[in-house]
Every structure is written in C-alpha cells, then in structure tokens.
Short mmCIF file of C-alpha atoms in Angstrom, two decimals:
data_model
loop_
_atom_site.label_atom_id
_atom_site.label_comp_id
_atom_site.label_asym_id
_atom_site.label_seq_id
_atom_site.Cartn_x
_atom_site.Cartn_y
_atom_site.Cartn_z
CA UNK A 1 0.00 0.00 0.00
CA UNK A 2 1.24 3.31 -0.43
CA UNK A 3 1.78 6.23 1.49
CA UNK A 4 1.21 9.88 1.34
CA UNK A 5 4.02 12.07 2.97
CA UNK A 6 2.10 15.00 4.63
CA UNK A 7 4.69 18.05 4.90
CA UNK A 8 4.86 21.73 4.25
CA UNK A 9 8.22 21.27 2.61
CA UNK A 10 9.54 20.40 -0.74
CA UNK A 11 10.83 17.16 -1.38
CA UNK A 12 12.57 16.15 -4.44
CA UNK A 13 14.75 13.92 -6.21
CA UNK A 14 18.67 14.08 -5.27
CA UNK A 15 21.28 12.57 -6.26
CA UNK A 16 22.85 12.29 -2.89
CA UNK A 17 22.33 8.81 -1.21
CA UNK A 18 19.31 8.73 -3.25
CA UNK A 19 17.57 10.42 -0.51
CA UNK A 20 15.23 12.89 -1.59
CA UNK A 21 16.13 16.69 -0.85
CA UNK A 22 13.72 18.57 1.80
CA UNK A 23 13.57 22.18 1.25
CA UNK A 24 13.38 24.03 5.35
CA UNK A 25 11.75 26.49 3.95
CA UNK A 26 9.53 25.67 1.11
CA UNK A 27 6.13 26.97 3.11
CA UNK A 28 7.81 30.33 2.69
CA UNK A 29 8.51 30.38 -0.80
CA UNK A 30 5.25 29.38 -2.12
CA UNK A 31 6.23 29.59 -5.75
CA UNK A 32 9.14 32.27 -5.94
CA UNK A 33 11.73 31.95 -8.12
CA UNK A 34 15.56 33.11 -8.38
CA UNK A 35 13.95 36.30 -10.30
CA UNK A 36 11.76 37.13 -7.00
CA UNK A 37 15.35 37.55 -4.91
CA UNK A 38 16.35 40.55 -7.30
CA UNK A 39 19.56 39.65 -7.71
CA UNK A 40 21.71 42.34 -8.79
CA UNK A 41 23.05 42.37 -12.30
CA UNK A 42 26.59 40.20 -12.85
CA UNK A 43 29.78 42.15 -12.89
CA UNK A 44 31.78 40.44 -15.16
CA UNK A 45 35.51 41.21 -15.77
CA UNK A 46 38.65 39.84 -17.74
CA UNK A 47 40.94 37.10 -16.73
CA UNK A 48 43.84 40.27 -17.95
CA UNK A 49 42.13 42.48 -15.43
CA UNK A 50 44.25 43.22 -12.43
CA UNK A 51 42.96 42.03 -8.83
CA UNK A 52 43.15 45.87 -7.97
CA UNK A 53 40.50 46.22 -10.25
CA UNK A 54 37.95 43.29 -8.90
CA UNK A 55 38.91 44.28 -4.88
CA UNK A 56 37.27 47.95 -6.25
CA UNK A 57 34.67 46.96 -8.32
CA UNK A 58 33.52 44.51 -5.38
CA UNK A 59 33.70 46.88 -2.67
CA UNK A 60 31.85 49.97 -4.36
CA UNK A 61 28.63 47.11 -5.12
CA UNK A 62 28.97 45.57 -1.74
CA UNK A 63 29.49 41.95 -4.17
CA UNK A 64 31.09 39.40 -2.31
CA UNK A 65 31.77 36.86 -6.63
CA UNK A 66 32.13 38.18 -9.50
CA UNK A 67 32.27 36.22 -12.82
CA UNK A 68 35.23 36.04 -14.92
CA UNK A 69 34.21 35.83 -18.58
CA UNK A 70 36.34 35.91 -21.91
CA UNK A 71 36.88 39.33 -23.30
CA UNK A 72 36.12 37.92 -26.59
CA UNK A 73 33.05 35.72 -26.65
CA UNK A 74 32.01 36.44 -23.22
CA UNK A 75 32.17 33.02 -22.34
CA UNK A 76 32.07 32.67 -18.66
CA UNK A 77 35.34 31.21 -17.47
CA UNK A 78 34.96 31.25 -13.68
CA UNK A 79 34.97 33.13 -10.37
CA UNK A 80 36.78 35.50 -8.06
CA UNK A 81 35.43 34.74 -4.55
CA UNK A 82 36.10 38.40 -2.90
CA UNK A 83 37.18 36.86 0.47
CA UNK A 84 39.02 34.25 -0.40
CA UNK A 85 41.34 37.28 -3.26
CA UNK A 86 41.69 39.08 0.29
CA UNK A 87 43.03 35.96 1.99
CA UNK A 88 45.50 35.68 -0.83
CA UNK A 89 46.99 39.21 -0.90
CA UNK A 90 46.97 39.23 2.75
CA UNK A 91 49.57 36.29 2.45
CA UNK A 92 51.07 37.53 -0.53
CA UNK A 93 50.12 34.95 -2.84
CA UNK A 94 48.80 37.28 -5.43
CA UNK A 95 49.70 40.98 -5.75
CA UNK A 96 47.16 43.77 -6.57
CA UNK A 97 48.72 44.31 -10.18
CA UNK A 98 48.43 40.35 -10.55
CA UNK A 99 46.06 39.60 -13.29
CA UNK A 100 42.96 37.92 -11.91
CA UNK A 101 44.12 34.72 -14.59
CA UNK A 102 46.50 34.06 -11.17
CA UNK A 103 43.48 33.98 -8.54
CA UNK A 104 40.52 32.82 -10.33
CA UNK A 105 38.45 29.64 -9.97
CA UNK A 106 37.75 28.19 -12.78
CA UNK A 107 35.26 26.15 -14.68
CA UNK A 108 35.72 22.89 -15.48
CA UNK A 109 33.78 22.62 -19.15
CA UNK A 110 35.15 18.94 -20.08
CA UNK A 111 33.24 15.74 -18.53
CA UNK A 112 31.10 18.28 -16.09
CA UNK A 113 27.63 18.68 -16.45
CA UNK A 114 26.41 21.87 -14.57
CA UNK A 115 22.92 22.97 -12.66
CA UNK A 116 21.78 25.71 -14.78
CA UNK A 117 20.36 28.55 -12.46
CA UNK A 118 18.20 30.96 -14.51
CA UNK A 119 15.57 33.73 -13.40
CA UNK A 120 12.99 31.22 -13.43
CA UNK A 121 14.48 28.38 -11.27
CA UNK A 122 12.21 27.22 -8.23
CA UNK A 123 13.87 28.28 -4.91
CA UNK A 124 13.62 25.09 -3.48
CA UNK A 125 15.73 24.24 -6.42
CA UNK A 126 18.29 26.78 -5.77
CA UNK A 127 18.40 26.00 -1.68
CA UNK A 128 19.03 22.33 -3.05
CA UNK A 129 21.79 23.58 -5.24
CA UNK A 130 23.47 25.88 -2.35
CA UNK A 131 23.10 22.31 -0.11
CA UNK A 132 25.41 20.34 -2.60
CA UNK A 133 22.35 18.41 -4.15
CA UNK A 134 23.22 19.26 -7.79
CA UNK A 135 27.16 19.20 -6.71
CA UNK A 136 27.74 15.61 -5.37
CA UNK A 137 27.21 17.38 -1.96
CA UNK A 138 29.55 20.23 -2.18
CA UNK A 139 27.88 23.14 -0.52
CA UNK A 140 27.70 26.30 -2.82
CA UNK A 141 27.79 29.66 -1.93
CA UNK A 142 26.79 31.56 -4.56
CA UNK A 143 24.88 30.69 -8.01
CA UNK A 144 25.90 32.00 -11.17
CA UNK A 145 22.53 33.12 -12.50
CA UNK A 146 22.12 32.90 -16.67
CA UNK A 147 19.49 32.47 -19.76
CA UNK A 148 18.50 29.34 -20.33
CA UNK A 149 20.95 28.92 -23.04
CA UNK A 150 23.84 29.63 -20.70
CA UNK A 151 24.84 32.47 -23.18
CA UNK A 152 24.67 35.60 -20.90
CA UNK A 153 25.52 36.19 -17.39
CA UNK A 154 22.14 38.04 -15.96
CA UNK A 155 23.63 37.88 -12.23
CA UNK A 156 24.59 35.89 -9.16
CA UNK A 157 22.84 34.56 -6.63
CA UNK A 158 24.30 33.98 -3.28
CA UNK A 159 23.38 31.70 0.05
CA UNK A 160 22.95 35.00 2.15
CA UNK A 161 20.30 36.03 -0.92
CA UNK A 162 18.05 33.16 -0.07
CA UNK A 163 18.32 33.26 3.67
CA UNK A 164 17.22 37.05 3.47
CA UNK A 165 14.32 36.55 1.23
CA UNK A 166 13.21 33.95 4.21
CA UNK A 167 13.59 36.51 7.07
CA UNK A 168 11.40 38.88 4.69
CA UNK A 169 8.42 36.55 3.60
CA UNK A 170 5.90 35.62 6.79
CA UNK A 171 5.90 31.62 7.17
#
C-alpha cells in the first residue's frame, strides 16, 4: 500500500544517497523563483584584469563573486570569490597588479555537467543547489545566474540572498 508524505516542505529527487532533498523552507517560498530575490546584475571582468581592479569593483557594489568571462566571446570562465582574493593578498600569494588569470576559480567545461540557475528556477531548487544536491554534496555559496541557453551572465545569486528573502516573507 502506499503512502502519502504530509509536509509543508519540498521534497525532491537528489542525487545524494538517493535520498530525496527537503527544502526548510519551502512553506515560505510558495512559488518564488531566483527572479523574486532581485539579484543584482553580474559584474563580469577579464581574466587580464588586475585584482586591484575586482577588490574595487567589489567593494563599491557591496558583491562578495564576480564572474570572470572571456573578453572575446564572453564566455564565462569562472569566479573571483572576494574573500578568499583578500586571503591571498593578505599572504602575498597574489599581488594587486596580478592579473585575476593568477586567482581565479575556474570552470571545469570537459566531462562536467552543470545545474543551470536561470531567473525562473524554483527556490527550493536553488536551496538544493546551495546544499550540494546538484554538486555531489559540495555546498555552494553563490549561483551563477544565466538564460537558459547559458549564453549571458544576468547575475549571481548567493546563500545569504536566499536566507534574506526567508527573514522577509511571513511563514
């Protein structure tokens, strides 16, 4: 015989364990989507680009990633994570006239299939992304936010985002 789950939350498939994924805080999202957290538009720079450059641009926005894309075709290469660029120059592993080529994460394109995050994802999809669901279990901290084609860059989408929204929205 089967049995009906009664719950307020989301649950899902996910690949990890084969356990399915249980949003905390699907009664408060009731249907919003990455677009509904008003994510601020992507500041994308140049792997030539010096860190000086990124430490600046981050600071005047308040952005704590920005993307990394290929001053030709755009293509979106990777990621500076802000705190982790301060780490390094604090330790001298990069200088501030470094390009950001030295400090940036980036993407593996070859053999890795990647969550696509666009302005019309679920947010229980995007907590489950941020919880290492779509990673093999590697929490995320921020979500690179694009069309549906992956083309364009339309912004990024961080943990802190989504745990905001929550405090805002009544339960």
């Amino acid at each position: 015989m089967a049995q009906t789950i009664k719950t307020s939350a989301h649950v899902g498939p996910s690949p990890l364990g084969g356990k399915p994924f249980v949003s905390k805080w699907s009664s408060r999202y009731r249907g919003a989507t990455v677009q509904d957290l008003e994510p601020p538009a992507a500041l994308s720079l140049n792997p030539t680009d010096p860190i000086s450059l990124a430490l600046i641009s981050a600071f005047e926005r308040d952005y704590t990633h920005l993307t990394i894309v290929d001053s030709e075709t755009r293509a979106l290469l990777g990621y500076i994570s802000i705190p982790v660029l301060q780490a390094q120059l604090d330790t001298g592993k990069v200088k501030p006239e470094d390009p950001l080529s030295k400090s940036m994460a980036r993407f593996e394109r070859k053999g890795k299939k990647y969550k696509v995050i666009t302005m019309a994802t679920p947010l229980e999809e995007l907590e489950e992304f941020f919880e290492g669901g779509a990673t093999g279990g590697q929490k995320q901290e921020f979500a690179v936010v694009t069309d549906e084609d992956r083309r364009f860059v339309l912004g990024v989408a961080t943990r802190s985002d989504l745990e905001e929204f929550v405090k805002r929205r009544p339960a």
